[in-house]
Amino acid sequence: MRGLGELEAKVMDVLWSADEPLRVRDVLERLDTGRPLAYTTVMTVLDNLHGKEYVRRSKAGRAYEYTAAESREEVGARLLREVLYSSGDTEQVLLHFAESATPEESDILRRALRKGKSS
């Protein structure tokens, strides 16, 4: 899974906050980019996101309706894992991260490790 560009991330934010599948026009109306966007631009972004497997789509009449394929947290975890594996040295990347983690991040990691050991 590849990362998200700026506009892709904004489109995903719209989909993650939606309670129902959205058509291109719905996404366009909810996007807040600070600049006007063409319908075809949003349609292309959604098509690209579908190709990258970030979104699912289903036919609704003549149009598609889009939903996020994974939660924001699942995508974040997948991207972190991709960075780890692409580094060539997962252990060193993890150790460097642990050494540079904030106190809050360290607490989160400790809780997650304790939870994993008790499972």
CSV table of N, CA and C in Angstrom, one decimal, residues 33-108:
chain,number,residue,atom,x,y,z
A,33,THR,N,-10.7,22.3,0.7
A,33,THR,CA,-9.3,22.4,0.3
A,33,THR,C,-8.8,23.9,0.2
A,34,GLY,N,-9.7,24.8,0.3
A,34,GLY,CA,-9.4,26.2,0.2
A,34,GLY,C,-9.3,26.7,-1.2
A,35,ARG,N,-9.6,25.8,-2.1
A,35,ARG,CA,-9.6,26.2,-3.6
A,35,ARG,C,-10.7,25.3,-4.3
A,36,PRO,N,-11.3,25.9,-5.3
A,36,PRO,CA,-12.3,25.1,-6.0
A,36,PRO,C,-11.7,23.9,-6.8
A,37,LEU,N,-12.4,22.8,-6.7
A,37,LEU,CA,-12.0,21.6,-7.4
A,37,LEU,C,-13.0,21.2,-8.5
A,38,ALA,N,-12.6,20.6,-9.5
A,38,ALA,CA,-13.5,20.1,-10.5
A,38,ALA,C,-14.0,18.7,-10.1
A,39,TYR,N,-15.2,18.4,-10.5
A,39,TYR,CA,-15.8,17.1,-10.3
A,39,TYR,C,-14.8,16.0,-10.8
A,40,THR,N,-14.3,16.2,-12.0
A,40,THR,CA,-13.4,15.2,-12.5
A,40,THR,C,-12.1,15.0,-11.7
A,41,THR,N,-11.7,16.0,-11.1
A,41,THR,CA,-10.5,15.9,-10.2
A,41,THR,C,-10.8,14.9,-9.1
A,42,VAL,N,-11.9,15.2,-8.4
A,42,VAL,CA,-12.3,14.3,-7.3
A,42,VAL,C,-12.6,12.9,-7.7
A,43,MET,N,-13.2,12.8,-8.9
A,43,MET,CA,-13.4,11.4,-9.5
A,43,MET,C,-12.1,10.7,-9.7
A,44,THR,N,-11.1,11.4,-10.3
A,44,THR,CA,-9.8,10.8,-10.5
A,44,THR,C,-9.1,10.4,-9.2
A,45,VAL,N,-9.2,11.2,-8.2
A,45,VAL,CA,-8.6,10.9,-6.9
A,45,VAL,C,-9.2,9.7,-6.3
A,46,LEU,N,-10.6,9.6,-6.4
A,46,LEU,CA,-11.3,8.4,-5.8
A,46,LEU,C,-10.9,7.2,-6.6
A,47,ASP,N,-10.8,7.3,-7.9
A,47,ASP,CA,-10.4,6.2,-8.8
A,47,ASP,C,-9.0,5.7,-8.4
A,48,ASN,N,-8.1,6.7,-8.2
A,48,ASN,CA,-6.7,6.3,-7.7
A,48,ASN,C,-6.7,5.6,-6.4
A,49,LEU,N,-7.5,6.2,-5.5
A,49,LEU,CA,-7.6,5.6,-4.1
A,49,LEU,C,-8.1,4.2,-4.2
A,50,HIS,N,-9.1,3.9,-5.1
A,50,HIS,CA,-9.6,2.6,-5.3
A,50,HIS,C,-8.5,1.7,-5.8
A,51,GLY,N,-7.7,2.2,-6.8
A,51,GLY,CA,-6.6,1.4,-7.3
A,51,GLY,C,-5.5,1.1,-6.3
A,52,LYS,N,-5.4,1.9,-5.3
A,52,LYS,CA,-4.4,1.7,-4.2
A,52,LYS,C,-5.0,0.9,-3.1
A,53,GLU,N,-6.3,0.6,-3.2
A,53,GLU,CA,-7.1,-0.2,-2.3
A,53,GLU,C,-7.3,0.5,-0.9
A,54,TYR,N,-7.4,1.9,-1.0
A,54,TYR,CA,-7.8,2.6,0.2
A,54,TYR,C,-9.3,2.7,0.3
A,55,VAL,N,-10.0,2.6,-0.9
A,55,VAL,CA,-11.5,2.7,-0.9
A,55,VAL,C,-12.1,1.6,-1.6
A,56,ARG,N,-13.3,1.3,-1.2
A,56,ARG,CA,-14.2,0.3,-1.9
A,56,ARG,C,-15.2,1.1,-2.6
A,57,ARG,N,-15.7,0.6,-3.7
A,57,ARG,CA,-16.8,1.3,-4.5
A,57,ARG,C,-17.8,0.3,-4.9
A,58,SER,N,-19.0,0.7,-5.0
A,58,SER,CA,-20.1,-0.2,-5.5
A,58,SER,C,-21.0,0.7,-6.4
A,59,LYS,N,-21.5,0.0,-7.4
A,59,LYS,CA,-22.4,0.7,-8.3
A,59,LYS,C,-23.7,1.1,-7.6
A,60,ALA,N,-24.1,2.3,-7.8
A,60,ALA,CA,-25.4,2.8,-7.3
A,60,ALA,C,-26.1,3.6,-8.5
A,61,GLY,N,-26.9,2.9,-9.3
A,61,GLY,CA,-27.4,3.4,-10.5
A,61,GLY,C,-26.3,3.6,-11.5
A,62,ARG,N,-26.1,4.8,-12.0
A,62,ARG,CA,-25.0,5.0,-13.0
A,62,ARG,C,-23.7,5.4,-12.4
A,63,ALA,N,-23.7,5.7,-11.1
A,63,ALA,CA,-22.5,6.2,-10.4
A,63,ALA,C,-22.0,5.2,-9.4
A,64,TYR,N,-20.8,5.5,-8.9
A,64,TYR,CA,-20.2,4.7,-7.8
A,64,TYR,C,-20.5,5.4,-6.5
A,65,GLU,N,-20.6,4.6,-5.4
A,65,GLU,CA,-20.5,5.1,-4.1
A,65,GLU,C,-19.3,4.5,-3.4
A,66,TYR,N,-18.6,5.4,-2.7
A,66,TYR,CA,-17.3,5.1,-2.1
A,66,TYR,C,-17.3,5.0,-0.6
A,67,THR,N,-16.6,4.1,0.0
A,67,THR,CA,-16.4,4.0,1.4
A,67,THR,C,-14.9,3.7,1.6
A,68,ALA,N,-14.4,4.0,2.8
A,68,ALA,CA,-13.0,3.7,3.2
A,68,ALA,C,-12.9,2.2,3.3
A,69,ALA,N,-11.9,1.6,2.8
A,69,ALA,CA,-11.6,0.2,2.9
A,69,ALA,C,-11.2,-0.2,4.3
A,70,GLU,N,-10.5,0.7,5.0
A,70,GLU,CA,-10.0,0.5,6.3
A,70,GLU,C,-10.1,1.7,7.2
A,71,SER,N,-10.1,1.6,8.5
A,71,SER,CA,-10.2,2.7,9.3
A,71,SER,C,-8.9,3.6,9.2
A,72,ARG,N,-8.9,4.8,9.7
A,72,ARG,CA,-7.8,5.7,9.7
A,72,ARG,C,-6.6,5.0,10.5
A,73,GLU,N,-6.9,4.3,11.6
A,73,GLU,CA,-5.9,3.7,12.4
A,73,GLU,C,-5.3,2.5,11.7
A,74,GLU,N,-6.1,1.7,11.0
A,74,GLU,CA,-5.6,0.6,10.2
A,74,GLU,C,-4.7,1.0,9.1
A,75,VAL,N,-5.0,2.1,8.5
A,75,VAL,CA,-4.2,2.6,7.4
A,75,VAL,C,-2.8,3.1,8.0
A,76,GLY,N,-2.9,3.8,9.1
A,76,GLY,CA,-1.7,4.3,9.8
A,76,GLY,C,-0.8,3.1,10.1
A,77,ALA,N,-1.3,2.1,10.7
A,77,ALA,CA,-0.5,0.9,11.1
A,77,ALA,C,0.1,0.2,9.8
A,78,ARG,N,-0.7,0.2,8.8
A,78,ARG,CA,-0.2,-0.4,7.5
A,78,ARG,C,1.0,0.4,7.0
A,79,LEU,N,0.9,1.7,7.0
A,79,LEU,CA,1.9,2.6,6.5
A,79,LEU,C,3.2,2.5,7.4
A,80,LEU,N,3.0,2.4,8.7
A,80,LEU,CA,4.1,2.2,9.6
A,80,LEU,C,4.9,0.9,9.3
A,81,ARG,N,4.1,-0.2,9.1
A,81,ARG,CA,4.7,-1.5,8.8
A,81,ARG,C,5.4,-1.4,7.4
A,82,GLU,N,4.9,-0.7,6.5
A,82,GLU,CA,5.5,-0.6,5.2
A,82,GLU,C,6.9,0.1,5.3
A,83,VAL,N,6.9,1.2,6.1
A,83,VAL,CA,8.2,1.9,6.4
A,83,VAL,C,9.2,1.0,7.1
A,84,LEU,N,8.7,0.2,8.1
A,84,LEU,CA,9.6,-0.7,8.8
A,84,LEU,C,10.2,-1.7,7.8
A,85,TYR,N,9.4,-2.3,7.0
A,85,TYR,CA,9.9,-3.4,6.1
A,85,TYR,C,10.8,-2.8,5.0
A,86,SER,N,10.5,-1.6,4.5
A,86,SER,CA,11.3,-1.0,3.4
A,86,SER,C,12.6,-0.5,3.9
A,87,SER,N,12.8,-0.4,5.2
A,87,SER,CA,14.1,0.1,5.7
A,87,SER,C,15.3,-0.8,5.6
A,88,GLY,N,15.0,-2.1,5.5
A,88,GLY,CA,16.0,-3.1,5.4
A,88,GLY,C,16.5,-3.6,6.7
A,89,ASP,N,16.2,-2.8,7.8
A,89,ASP,CA,16.6,-3.2,9.1
A,89,ASP,C,15.5,-2.8,10.1
A,90,THR,N,14.5,-3.7,10.2
A,90,THR,CA,13.4,-3.4,11.1
A,90,THR,C,13.8,-3.2,12.5
A,91,GLU,N,14.7,-4.0,13.0
A,91,GLU,CA,15.1,-3.9,14.4
A,91,GLU,C,15.7,-2.5,14.7
A,92,GLN,N,16.6,-2.0,13.9
A,92,GLN,CA,17.2,-0.7,14.1
A,92,GLN,C,16.2,0.4,14.0
A,93,VAL,N,15.2,0.3,13.1
A,93,VAL,CA,14.2,1.4,13.0
A,93,VAL,C,13.3,1.4,14.2
A,94,LEU,N,12.9,0.2,14.7
A,94,LEU,CA,12.1,0.1,15.9
A,94,LEU,C,12.9,0.7,17.1
A,95,LEU,N,14.2,0.3,17.2
A,95,LEU,CA,15.0,0.7,18.4
A,95,LEU,C,15.1,2.3,18.3
A,96,HIS,N,15.4,2.8,17.2
A,96,HIS,CA,15.5,4.3,17.0
A,96,HIS,C,14.2,4.9,17.4
A,97,PHE,N,13.1,4.4,16.9
A,97,PHE,CA,11.8,5.0,17.3
A,97,PHE,C,11.6,5.0,18.8
A,98,ALA,N,11.9,3.8,19.4
A,98,ALA,CA,11.7,3.7,20.9
A,98,ALA,C,12.6,4.7,21.6
A,99,GLU,N,13.8,4.9,21.2
A,99,GLU,CA,14.7,5.8,21.8
A,99,GLU,C,14.2,7.3,21.6
A,100,SER,N,13.6,7.6,20.5
A,100,SER,CA,13.2,9.0,20.3
A,100,SER,C,11.7,9.2,20.6
A,101,ALA,N,11.0,8.2,21.2
A,101,ALA,CA,9.6,8.4,21.5
A,101,ALA,C,9.4,9.4,22.6
A,102,THR,N,8.3,10.1,22.6
A,102,THR,CA,7.9,11.0,23.6
A,102,THR,C,7.5,10.2,24.8
A,103,PRO,N,7.4,10.8,26.0
A,103,PRO,CA,6.9,10.0,27.2
A,103,PRO,C,5.5,9.5,26.9
A,104,GLU,N,4.7,10.2,26.3
A,104,GLU,CA,3.3,9.7,26.0
A,104,GLU,C,3.4,8.5,25.0
A,105,GLU,N,4.2,8.6,24.0
A,105,GLU,CA,4.3,7.5,23.1
A,105,GLU,C,4.9,6.3,23.8
A,106,SER,N,5.9,6.5,24.7
A,106,SER,CA,6.4,5.4,25.4
A,106,SER,C,5.4,4.7,26.3
A,107,ASP,N,4.5,5.5,26.9
A,107,ASP,CA,3.4,4.9,27.7
A,107,ASP,C,2.5,4.0,26.9
A,108,ILE,N,2.2,4.5,25.7
A,108,ILE,CA,1.3,3.8,24.8
A,108,ILE,C,2.0,2.5,24.4
